């Protein structure tokens, strides 16, 4: 007998779950209903920046699911979940029964609750509609402020710079991309970004926003446009209202198999707090989706393998990468650094106490050694640290 899988949320993780389940379900055991809030099918959010300068959002669309096995309901919001009756109710009042339910509700942008945060010049950077609104409000040559110096904030800054605006990035942490790189890497990144015409304000707290600019604890910045890209918060309200367990810092609490506290309900992606921890990148969400798809199609022990903090990126044209112990927090860890003031590049290797094993690395300005270093993570060094940092 065919069973009914309902997926709430159709971002990149929800899309991957549907695709993986369909691919593994060779016996045709499941029919799938997907509830997506946006009025468009799943798309590549990582490439949103390209839409700011004119790329057609339709080009970002991910492959459509098989229509004979999947019912895709766009512009449909789930408003109530009843685990006892195994139903999901939509904003239209329709109750949809499920045999298995996967919550892939994602996250929402965090907007600091300062005075003026909801003013007419304020925007977030999350969806196609957000990018369209930013593009409509952008005025070449005028000042703009991005609140947030992580990856999302720097992507927003790149979009505004490409639109011709004079961009300031405000980051509360002491350096940019504090999760991915150390202080030296963040400083090198800031210098290169500043040379490209983007002003960087690290260690600065936002106090208020008004139509003419923003006030920081370090002074005032005029701004016609303000974009909040200061992180996200898991969307767990639907699950919490239904009595599902919530992690201490937010997110739908799950075990390593992504099972929530209610039978027959899983959570994946940014809304899931796996053993209390949320993961905010695309790759961990995909691994979660694969684990749940495997469970639904015959492998009940499939589990989320975890996520290592590793990234190789290009932000505002500047290469940056980090993996493993980027901050040197391992007891007894040693650090080998190389910093070229001429080229603006920075590299650091974190080594064990005996300087024999590579525990992590940070690269800024030149990431050519990344693949080789990544392959050596947690293994004995085959050469001296300075040789490992050579481009080839």
mmCIF file of C-alpha atoms in Angstrom:
data_model
loop_
_atom_site.group_PDB
_atom_site.id
_atom_site.type_symbol
_atom_site.label_atom_id
_atom_site.label_comp_id
_atom_site.label_asym_id
_atom_site.label_seq_id
_atom_site.Cartn_x
_atom_site.Cartn_y
_atom_site.Cartn_z
ATOM 1 C CA UNK A 1 0.000 0.000 0.000
ATOM 2 C CA UNK A 2 1.302 3.457 -0.926
ATOM 3 C CA UNK A 3 2.159 5.691 2.010
ATOM 4 C CA UNK A 4 2.017 9.473 2.149
ATOM 5 C CA UNK A 5 5.068 11.607 2.887
ATOM 6 C CA UNK A 6 4.482 15.301 3.575
ATOM 7 C CA UNK A 7 7.410 17.733 3.413
ATOM 8 C CA UNK A 8 6.916 21.188 4.938
ATOM 9 C CA UNK A 9 9.371 23.589 3.341
ATOM 10 C CA UNK A 10 10.804 23.626 -0.159
ATOM 11 C CA UNK A 11 14.191 25.251 0.012
ATOM 12 C CA UNK A 12 17.398 23.557 -1.059
ATOM 13 C CA UNK A 13 17.246 20.983 1.757
ATOM 14 C CA UNK A 14 13.577 20.147 1.196
ATOM 15 C CA UNK A 15 14.267 19.779 -2.516
ATOM 16 C CA UNK A 16 17.177 17.418 -1.843
ATOM 17 C CA UNK A 17 15.041 15.311 0.476
ATOM 18 C CA UNK A 18 12.326 14.904 -2.159
ATOM 19 C CA UNK A 19 14.862 14.038 -4.869
ATOM 20 C CA UNK A 20 16.709 11.530 -2.667
ATOM 21 C CA UNK A 21 13.525 9.841 -1.491
ATOM 22 C CA UNK A 22 12.192 9.511 -5.024
ATOM 23 C CA UNK A 23 15.501 8.116 -6.278
ATOM 24 C CA UNK A 24 15.744 5.519 -3.497
ATOM 25 C CA UNK A 25 12.057 4.517 -3.558
ATOM 26 C CA UNK A 26 12.373 2.071 -6.433
ATOM 27 C CA UNK A 27 9.306 0.149 -5.218
ATOM 28 C CA UNK A 28 7.065 3.211 -5.440
ATOM 29 C CA UNK A 29 6.128 3.000 -1.768
ATOM 30 C CA UNK A 30 5.741 6.734 -1.217
ATOM 31 C CA UNK A 31 3.707 9.507 -2.740
ATOM 32 C CA UNK A 32 4.951 12.918 -1.706
ATOM 33 C CA UNK A 33 3.234 16.230 -0.999
ATOM 34 C CA UNK A 34 5.429 19.296 -0.628
ATOM 35 C CA UNK A 35 4.211 22.523 0.976
ATOM 36 C CA UNK A 36 6.301 25.537 -0.065
ATOM 37 C CA UNK A 37 5.679 29.073 1.206
ATOM 38 C CA UNK A 38 7.235 30.913 -1.721
ATOM 39 C CA UNK A 39 5.381 31.214 -4.998
ATOM 40 C CA UNK A 40 8.257 29.639 -6.939
ATOM 41 C CA UNK A 41 9.841 26.176 -6.893
ATOM 42 C CA UNK A 42 13.074 25.482 -5.027
ATOM 43 C CA UNK A 43 16.077 27.460 -6.283
ATOM 44 C CA UNK A 44 19.765 27.915 -5.624
ATOM 45 C CA UNK A 45 19.920 30.468 -2.810
ATOM 46 C CA UNK A 46 23.711 30.455 -2.918
ATOM 47 C CA UNK A 47 23.549 32.241 -6.286
ATOM 48 C CA UNK A 48 21.042 34.897 -5.162
ATOM 49 C CA UNK A 49 23.653 37.625 -5.483
ATOM 50 C CA UNK A 50 23.641 37.201 -9.264
ATOM 51 C CA UNK A 51 19.976 38.223 -9.398
ATOM 52 C CA UNK A 52 20.834 41.638 -7.968
ATOM 53 C CA UNK A 53 22.529 42.612 -11.198
ATOM 54 C CA UNK A 54 19.916 41.284 -13.571
ATOM 55 C CA UNK A 55 20.118 37.507 -13.770
ATOM 56 C CA UNK A 56 16.707 35.916 -14.317
ATOM 57 C CA UNK A 57 15.679 34.164 -11.060
ATOM 58 C CA UNK A 58 14.180 31.356 -13.132
ATOM 59 C CA UNK A 59 17.729 30.370 -14.058
ATOM 60 C CA UNK A 60 18.331 29.432 -10.408
ATOM 61 C CA UNK A 61 15.528 26.858 -10.358
ATOM 62 C CA UNK A 62 16.500 23.374 -9.199
ATOM 63 C CA UNK A 63 15.312 20.320 -11.186
ATOM 64 C CA UNK A 64 11.568 19.750 -10.852
ATOM 65 C CA UNK A 65 10.345 16.591 -9.063
ATOM 66 C CA UNK A 66 8.556 13.834 -10.938
ATOM 67 C CA UNK A 67 4.938 15.080 -11.216
ATOM 68 C CA UNK A 68 3.414 11.604 -11.123
ATOM 69 C CA UNK A 69 4.873 10.936 -7.682
ATOM 70 C CA UNK A 70 5.111 14.387 -6.123
ATOM 71 C CA UNK A 71 2.420 17.015 -5.567
ATOM 72 C CA UNK A 72 4.087 20.409 -5.260
ATOM 73 C CA UNK A 73 1.942 23.075 -3.570
ATOM 74 C CA UNK A 74 3.539 26.486 -3.825
ATOM 75 C CA UNK A 75 2.434 29.618 -1.952
ATOM 76 C CA UNK A 76 1.086 27.279 0.715
ATOM 77 C CA UNK A 77 1.834 27.894 4.390
ATOM 78 C CA UNK A 78 1.487 25.203 7.041
ATOM 79 C CA UNK A 79 -0.162 26.774 10.072
ATOM 80 C CA UNK A 80 -0.885 23.846 12.391
ATOM 81 C CA UNK A 81 0.571 20.441 13.099
ATOM 82 C CA UNK A 82 -1.311 17.690 14.961
ATOM 83 C CA UNK A 83 1.051 14.792 15.749
ATOM 84 C CA UNK A 84 -1.730 12.697 17.319
ATOM 85 C CA UNK A 85 -3.998 12.896 14.260
ATOM 86 C CA UNK A 86 -0.987 12.955 11.914
ATOM 87 C CA UNK A 87 -2.254 15.987 10.045
ATOM 88 C CA UNK A 88 -0.836 19.271 8.793
ATOM 89 C CA UNK A 89 -3.270 22.155 8.334
ATOM 90 C CA UNK A 90 -2.605 24.874 5.761
ATOM 91 C CA UNK A 91 -3.499 28.566 5.795
ATOM 92 C CA UNK A 92 -6.419 27.686 3.506
ATOM 93 C CA UNK A 93 -7.850 25.425 6.228
ATOM 94 C CA UNK A 94 -7.038 22.139 4.486
ATOM 95 C CA UNK A 95 -5.946 19.290 6.762
ATOM 96 C CA UNK A 96 -3.468 16.962 5.050
ATOM 97 C CA UNK A 97 -2.885 13.571 6.601
ATOM 98 C CA UNK A 98 0.563 12.005 6.559
ATOM 99 C CA UNK A 99 2.221 8.703 7.314
ATOM 100 C CA UNK A 100 5.584 10.426 7.602
ATOM 101 C CA UNK A 101 6.331 14.124 7.969
ATOM 102 C CA UNK A 102 9.598 15.960 7.383
ATOM 103 C CA UNK A 103 9.957 19.529 8.593
ATOM 104 C CA UNK A 104 12.348 21.502 6.387
ATOM 105 C CA UNK A 105 11.137 24.949 7.413
ATOM 106 C CA UNK A 106 14.602 26.487 7.311
ATOM 107 C CA UNK A 107 15.383 29.734 9.075
ATOM 108 C CA UNK A 108 14.488 33.401 9.067
ATOM 109 C CA UNK A 109 16.867 36.374 8.975
ATOM 110 C CA UNK A 110 17.872 37.784 12.330
ATOM 111 C CA UNK A 111 17.131 41.499 12.524
ATOM 112 C CA UNK A 112 18.624 43.252 15.577
ATOM 113 C CA UNK A 113 15.738 44.757 17.574
ATOM 114 C CA UNK A 114 17.163 48.280 17.559
ATOM 115 C CA UNK A 115 15.058 51.416 17.066
ATOM 116 C CA UNK A 116 14.186 51.861 13.399
ATOM 117 C CA UNK A 117 14.991 48.277 12.368
ATOM 118 C CA UNK A 118 11.678 48.025 10.495
ATOM 119 C CA UNK A 119 11.953 51.358 8.694
ATOM 120 C CA UNK A 120 11.379 51.971 4.972
ATOM 121 C CA UNK A 121 15.104 51.805 4.101
ATOM 122 C CA UNK A 122 15.625 48.419 5.802
ATOM 123 C CA UNK A 123 15.790 45.076 3.993
ATOM 124 C CA UNK A 124 16.852 41.480 4.560
ATOM 125 C CA UNK A 125 18.768 39.259 2.145
ATOM 126 C CA UNK A 126 17.135 35.852 1.977
ATOM 127 C CA UNK A 127 14.783 35.293 -0.975
ATOM 128 C CA UNK A 128 14.322 36.278 -4.609
ATOM 129 C CA UNK A 129 11.718 38.827 -3.516
ATOM 130 C CA UNK A 130 14.202 40.318 -1.024
ATOM 131 C CA UNK A 131 16.805 40.754 -3.744
ATOM 132 C CA UNK A 132 14.245 42.335 -6.063
ATOM 133 C CA UNK A 133 13.306 44.854 -3.361
ATOM 134 C CA UNK A 134 16.963 45.688 -2.736
ATOM 135 C CA UNK A 135 17.600 46.148 -6.430
ATOM 136 C CA UNK A 136 14.593 48.461 -6.766
ATOM 137 C CA UNK A 137 15.796 50.573 -3.814
ATOM 138 C CA UNK A 138 19.474 50.782 -4.817
ATOM 139 C CA UNK A 139 20.778 54.095 -6.122
ATOM 140 C CA UNK A 140 24.237 54.152 -7.751
ATOM 141 C CA UNK A 141 26.681 56.396 -5.967
ATOM 142 C CA UNK A 142 24.654 56.527 -2.766
ATOM 143 C CA UNK A 143 25.768 54.979 0.575
ATOM 144 C CA UNK A 144 24.486 51.623 1.845
ATOM 145 C CA UNK A 145 25.142 49.685 5.043
ATOM 146 C CA UNK A 146 25.205 45.912 5.422
ATOM 147 C CA UNK A 147 24.786 44.753 9.016
ATOM 148 C CA UNK A 148 26.706 41.489 9.287
ATOM 149 C CA UNK A 149 30.221 40.543 8.243
ATOM 150 C CA UNK A 150 29.757 36.826 7.775
ATOM 151 C CA UNK A 151 29.398 35.049 4.458
ATOM 152 C CA UNK A 152 25.825 36.244 3.860
ATOM 153 C CA UNK A 153 26.713 39.831 4.728
ATOM 154 C CA UNK A 154 29.654 39.878 2.351
ATOM 155 C CA UNK A 155 27.468 38.435 -0.403
ATOM 156 C CA UNK A 156 24.979 41.240 0.202
ATOM 157 C CA UNK A 157 27.819 43.766 0.123
ATOM 158 C CA UNK A 158 28.970 42.345 -3.205
ATOM 159 C CA UNK A 159 25.469 42.722 -4.621
ATOM 160 C CA UNK A 160 25.208 46.348 -3.492
ATOM 161 C CA UNK A 161 28.661 47.179 -4.818
ATOM 162 C CA UNK A 162 27.725 45.650 -8.169
ATOM 163 C CA UNK A 163 24.677 47.911 -8.139
ATOM 164 C CA UNK A 164 26.998 50.900 -7.878
ATOM 165 C CA UNK A 165 26.426 51.826 -4.245
ATOM 166 C CA UNK A 166 29.092 52.915 -1.755
ATOM 167 C CA UNK A 167 29.025 50.061 0.726
ATOM 168 C CA UNK A 168 29.848 49.837 4.427
ATOM 169 C CA UNK A 169 29.930 46.489 6.250
ATOM 170 C CA UNK A 170 29.244 46.551 9.992
ATOM 171 C CA UNK A 171 30.279 43.509 12.022
ATOM 172 C CA UNK A 172 29.931 43.137 15.774
ATOM 173 C CA UNK A 173 32.693 40.515 16.022
ATOM 174 C CA UNK A 174 36.330 41.670 16.041
ATOM 175 C CA UNK A 175 36.895 40.412 12.474
ATOM 176 C CA UNK A 176 35.037 39.321 9.348
ATOM 177 C CA UNK A 177 33.818 35.733 8.851
ATOM 178 C CA UNK A 178 34.639 34.903 12.470
ATOM 179 C CA UNK A 179 33.173 31.394 12.200
ATOM 180 C CA UNK A 180 35.272 30.364 9.211
ATOM 181 C CA UNK A 181 38.627 32.086 9.753
ATOM 182 C CA UNK A 182 40.843 33.355 12.556
ATOM 183 C CA UNK A 183 41.691 36.952 13.389
ATOM 184 C CA UNK A 184 44.645 37.071 10.980
ATOM 185 C CA UNK A 185 42.560 35.709 8.120
ATOM 186 C CA UNK A 186 39.713 38.089 8.896
ATOM 187 C CA UNK A 187 42.083 41.049 8.978
ATOM 188 C CA UNK A 188 43.651 40.068 5.643
ATOM 189 C CA UNK A 189 40.192 39.696 4.137
ATOM 190 C CA UNK A 190 39.183 43.123 5.466
ATOM 191 C CA UNK A 191 42.265 44.776 3.957
ATOM 192 C CA UNK A 192 41.599 43.323 0.523
ATOM 193 C CA UNK A 193 37.900 44.192 0.653
ATOM 194 C CA UNK A 194 38.727 47.746 1.744
ATOM 195 C CA UNK A 195 41.070 48.055 -1.234
ATOM 196 C CA UNK A 196 38.119 47.138 -3.446
ATOM 197 C CA UNK A 197 36.131 50.097 -2.131
ATOM 198 C CA UNK A 198 34.029 48.502 0.623
ATOM 199 C CA UNK A 199 34.429 50.117 4.046
ATOM 200 C CA UNK A 200 34.689 47.647 6.940
ATOM 201 C CA UNK A 201 33.680 48.400 10.535
ATOM 202 C CA UNK A 202 34.477 45.472 12.844
ATOM 203 C CA UNK A 203 33.908 45.376 16.590
ATOM 204 C CA UNK A 204 31.026 47.814 16.094
ATOM 205 C CA UNK A 205 27.554 47.555 17.624
ATOM 206 C CA UNK A 206 24.425 48.861 15.888
ATOM 207 C CA UNK A 207 22.454 51.260 18.077
ATOM 208 C CA UNK A 208 19.674 52.545 15.802
ATOM 209 C CA UNK A 209 18.533 53.056 12.220
ATOM 210 C CA UNK A 210 16.707 55.981 10.615
ATOM 211 C CA UNK A 211 15.925 56.911 6.996
ATOM 212 C CA UNK A 212 19.191 58.853 6.724
ATOM 213 C CA UNK A 213 21.626 56.337 8.174
ATOM 214 C CA UNK A 214 22.692 54.141 11.075
ATOM 215 C CA UNK A 215 24.151 54.938 14.478
ATOM 216 C CA UNK A 216 26.931 52.731 15.826
ATOM 217 C CA UNK A 217 28.654 52.837 19.177
ATOM 218 C CA UNK A 218 31.645 54.138 17.201
ATOM 219 C CA UNK A 219 29.802 56.856 15.270
ATOM 220 C CA UNK A 220 27.262 57.472 12.529
ATOM 221 C CA UNK A 221 27.211 56.231 8.920
ATOM 222 C CA UNK A 222 24.898 57.913 6.381
ATOM 223 C CA UNK A 223 22.911 55.342 4.398
ATOM 224 C CA UNK A 224 20.068 55.357 1.890
ATOM 225 C CA UNK A 225 19.739 51.582 2.193
ATOM 226 C CA UNK A 226 20.325 49.136 5.073
ATOM 227 C CA UNK A 227 20.530 45.378 4.598
ATOM 228 C CA UNK A 228 20.411 43.074 7.598
ATOM 229 C CA UNK A 229 22.515 39.954 7.052
ATOM 230 C CA UNK A 230 23.516 39.283 10.634
ATOM 231 C CA UNK A 231 22.697 35.604 10.798
ATOM 232 C CA UNK A 232 19.540 33.521 10.960
ATOM 233 C CA UNK A 233 17.260 31.914 13.503
ATOM 234 C CA UNK A 234 15.696 28.461 13.017
ATOM 235 C CA UNK A 235 12.021 28.424 12.120
ATOM 236 C CA UNK A 236 10.710 26.095 14.804
ATOM 237 C CA UNK A 237 7.409 27.786 15.651
ATOM 238 C CA UNK A 238 5.182 25.253 13.871
ATOM 239 C CA UNK A 239 6.828 22.347 15.697
ATOM 240 C CA UNK A 240 6.954 24.124 19.053
ATOM 241 C CA UNK A 241 3.251 24.998 18.919
ATOM 242 C CA UNK A 242 2.530 21.298 18.342
ATOM 243 C CA UNK A 243 4.468 20.306 21.464
ATOM 244 C CA UNK A 244 7.630 18.992 19.799
ATOM 245 C CA UNK A 245 10.792 19.375 21.842
ATOM 246 C CA UNK A 246 12.851 22.482 21.171
ATOM 247 C CA UNK A 247 16.581 22.876 21.707
ATOM 248 C CA UNK A 248 17.791 25.253 24.387
ATOM 249 C CA UNK A 249 19.052 27.780 21.838
ATOM 250 C CA UNK A 250 16.222 27.227 19.368
ATOM 251 C CA UNK A 251 15.608 24.715 16.633
ATOM 252 C CA UNK A 252 13.586 21.509 16.513
ATOM 253 C CA UNK A 253 15.390 19.028 18.742
ATOM 254 C CA UNK A 254 16.303 15.758 16.994
ATOM 255 C CA UNK A 255 18.539 12.755 17.561
ATOM 256 C CA UNK A 256 21.325 11.809 15.135
ATOM 257 C CA UNK A 257 18.736 10.151 12.905
ATOM 258 C CA UNK A 258 16.886 13.479 12.657
ATOM 259 C CA UNK A 259 13.875 12.085 14.541
ATOM 260 C CA UNK A 260 11.932 14.626 16.576
ATOM 261 C CA UNK A 261 10.168 13.925 19.862
ATOM 262 C CA UNK A 262 6.975 12.966 17.972
ATOM 263 C CA UNK A 263 6.715 9.587 16.183
ATOM 264 C CA UNK A 264 6.790 9.775 12.404
ATOM 265 C CA UNK A 265 8.208 13.305 12.273
ATOM 266 C CA UNK A 266 11.730 14.254 11.204
ATOM 267 C CA UNK A 267 13.425 17.656 10.895
ATOM 268 C CA UNK A 268 16.228 18.552 8.472
ATOM 269 C CA UNK A 269 18.268 21.586 7.514
ATOM 270 C CA UNK A 270 18.530 24.872 9.356
ATOM 271 C CA UNK A 271 15.400 24.272 11.456
ATOM 272 C CA UNK A 272 16.842 21.062 12.968
ATOM 273 C CA UNK A 273 18.898 21.077 16.150
ATOM 274 C CA UNK A 274 20.682 17.724 15.927
ATOM 275 C CA UNK A 275 21.362 16.691 19.516
ATOM 276 C CA UNK A 276 20.892 20.381 20.348
ATOM 277 C CA UNK A 277 23.065 21.896 17.609
ATOM 278 C CA UNK A 278 21.866 23.711 14.488
ATOM 279 C CA UNK A 279 23.894 23.666 11.268
ATOM 280 C CA UNK A 280 23.579 26.634 8.931
ATOM 281 C CA UNK A 281 25.230 25.533 5.712
ATOM 282 C CA UNK A 282 23.828 23.763 2.652
ATOM 283 C CA UNK A 283 26.071 20.678 2.835
ATOM 284 C CA UNK A 284 24.966 19.541 6.328
ATOM 285 C CA UNK A 285 21.318 19.992 5.298
ATOM 286 C CA UNK A 286 21.867 17.730 2.324
ATOM 287 C CA UNK A 287 23.494 15.056 4.503
ATOM 288 C CA UNK A 288 20.484 15.244 6.828
ATOM 289 C CA UNK A 289 18.085 14.877 3.895
ATOM 290 C CA UNK A 290 19.974 11.824 2.653
ATOM 291 C CA UNK A 291 19.834 10.180 6.081
ATOM 292 C CA UNK A 292 16.062 10.651 6.351
ATOM 293 C CA UNK A 293 15.486 9.492 2.764
ATOM 294 C CA UNK A 294 17.465 6.345 3.555
ATOM 295 C CA UNK A 295 15.348 5.665 6.638
ATOM 296 C CA UNK A 296 12.123 6.104 4.684
ATOM 297 C CA UNK A 297 13.289 3.642 2.039
ATOM 298 C CA UNK A 298 14.611 0.729 4.054
ATOM 299 C CA UNK A 299 17.619 1.764 6.154
ATOM 300 C CA UNK A 300 16.217 2.617 9.609
ATOM 301 C CA UNK A 301 19.685 3.080 11.146
ATOM 302 C CA UNK A 302 20.854 5.784 8.705
ATOM 303 C CA UNK A 303 22.144 8.766 10.679
ATOM 304 C CA UNK A 304 23.494 12.254 10.133
ATOM 305 C CA UNK A 305 27.289 11.869 9.975
ATOM 306 C CA UNK A 306 27.920 15.316 11.395
ATOM 307 C CA UNK A 307 29.334 18.411 9.779
ATOM 308 C CA UNK A 308 32.838 19.740 9.831
ATOM 309 C CA UNK A 309 33.290 23.477 9.602
ATOM 310 C CA UNK A 310 35.050 23.727 6.251
ATOM 311 C CA UNK A 311 34.634 26.259 3.461
ATOM 312 C CA UNK A 312 36.452 27.509 0.390
ATOM 313 C CA UNK A 313 34.850 30.663 -0.927
ATOM 314 C CA UNK A 314 35.331 33.758 -3.004
ATOM 315 C CA UNK A 315 33.761 36.848 -1.466
ATOM 316 C CA UNK A 316 33.909 40.180 -3.274
ATOM 317 C CA UNK A 317 36.499 38.541 -5.500
ATOM 318 C CA UNK A 318 38.762 37.642 -2.564
ATOM 319 C CA UNK A 319 39.571 33.972 -1.954
ATOM 320 C CA UNK A 320 39.190 32.671 1.599
ATOM 321 C CA UNK A 321 39.148 29.184 3.103
ATOM 322 C CA UNK A 322 39.226 27.457 6.448
ATOM 323 C CA UNK A 323 38.743 24.014 7.945
ATOM 324 C CA UNK A 324 39.258 22.128 11.179
ATOM 325 C CA UNK A 325 40.632 23.973 14.206
ATOM 326 C CA UNK A 326 40.866 27.428 12.666
ATOM 327 C CA UNK A 327 41.121 29.193 16.036
ATOM 328 C CA UNK A 328 43.826 27.018 17.604
ATOM 329 C CA UNK A 329 41.589 25.905 20.435
ATOM 330 C CA UNK A 330 43.007 22.386 20.751
ATOM 331 C CA UNK A 331 45.016 22.088 24.007
ATOM 332 C CA UNK A 332 48.705 22.477 23.274
ATOM 333 C CA UNK A 333 48.103 23.418 19.631
ATOM 334 C CA UNK A 334 50.837 25.245 17.729
ATOM 335 C CA UNK A 335 50.297 27.772 14.956
ATOM 336 C CA UNK A 336 52.434 28.310 11.874
ATOM 337 C CA UNK A 337 51.561 31.515 10.028
ATOM 338 C CA UNK A 338 52.723 33.203 6.853
ATOM 339 C CA UNK A 339 51.609 36.735 6.044
ATOM 340 C CA UNK A 340 52.692 38.661 2.966
ATOM 341 C CA UNK A 341 52.142 42.397 3.218
ATOM 342 C CA UNK A 342 53.135 42.713 -0.433
ATOM 343 C CA UNK A 343 50.422 40.457 -1.819
ATOM 344 C CA UNK A 344 47.991 40.796 1.091
ATOM 345 C CA UNK A 345 47.787 37.014 1.513
ATOM 346 C CA UNK A 346 47.605 35.174 4.815
ATOM 347 C CA UNK A 347 47.943 31.512 5.743
ATOM 348 C CA UNK A 348 47.915 29.638 9.030
ATOM 349 C CA UNK A 349 48.314 25.976 9.897
ATOM 350 C CA UNK A 350 47.145 24.685 13.268
ATOM 351 C CA UNK A 351 49.354 21.805 14.391
ATOM 352 C CA UNK A 352 49.276 19.409 17.331
ATOM 353 C CA UNK A 353 51.602 19.931 20.304
ATOM 354 C CA UNK A 354 54.370 17.980 18.621
ATOM 355 C CA UNK A 355 53.986 19.813 15.294
ATOM 356 C CA UNK A 356 53.419 16.470 13.578
ATOM 357 C CA UNK A 357 49.684 16.528 12.714
ATOM 358 C CA UNK A 358 47.623 19.088 10.803
ATOM 359 C CA UNK A 359 44.560 20.085 12.857
ATOM 360 C CA UNK A 360 43.258 22.913 10.680
ATOM 361 C CA UNK A 361 44.120 25.747 8.336
ATOM 362 C CA UNK A 362 43.123 29.264 7.303
ATOM 363 C CA UNK A 363 43.888 30.811 3.913
ATOM 364 C CA UNK A 364 43.041 34.321 2.732
ATOM 365 C CA UNK A 365 43.892 35.879 -0.610
ATOM 366 C CA UNK A 366 45.310 32.673 -2.090
ATOM 367 C CA UNK A 367 43.559 29.330 -1.529
ATOM 368 C CA UNK A 368 45.550 27.207 -3.984
ATOM 369 C CA UNK A 369 46.997 24.959 -1.214
ATOM 370 C CA UNK A 370 43.504 24.221 0.139
ATOM 371 C CA UNK A 371 42.813 20.886 -1.560
ATOM 372 C CA UNK A 372 46.172 19.434 -0.544
ATOM 373 C CA UNK A 373 45.846 20.670 3.041
ATOM 374 C CA UNK A 374 42.263 19.465 3.334
ATOM 375 C CA UNK A 375 43.368 15.966 2.332
ATOM 376 C CA UNK A 376 46.003 16.050 5.106
ATOM 377 C CA UNK A 377 43.568 17.029 7.867
ATOM 378 C CA UNK A 378 44.264 15.023 11.052
ATOM 379 C CA UNK A 379 47.116 13.148 9.412
ATOM 380 C CA UNK A 380 50.905 13.295 9.939
ATOM 381 C CA UNK A 381 52.636 16.037 7.969
ATOM 382 C CA UNK A 382 54.507 14.737 4.904
ATOM 383 C CA UNK A 383 56.612 17.890 4.684
ATOM 384 C CA UNK A 384 57.481 21.020 6.606
ATOM 385 C CA UNK A 385 54.655 23.560 7.111
ATOM 386 C CA UNK A 386 56.296 26.136 4.852
ATOM 387 C CA UNK A 387 56.465 23.642 1.975
ATOM 388 C CA UNK A 388 52.824 22.660 2.451
ATOM 389 C CA UNK A 389 51.818 26.266 1.883
ATOM 390 C CA UNK A 390 53.459 26.493 -1.520
ATOM 391 C CA UNK A 391 50.914 26.945 -4.364
ATOM 392 C CA UNK A 392 51.833 23.642 -6.014
#
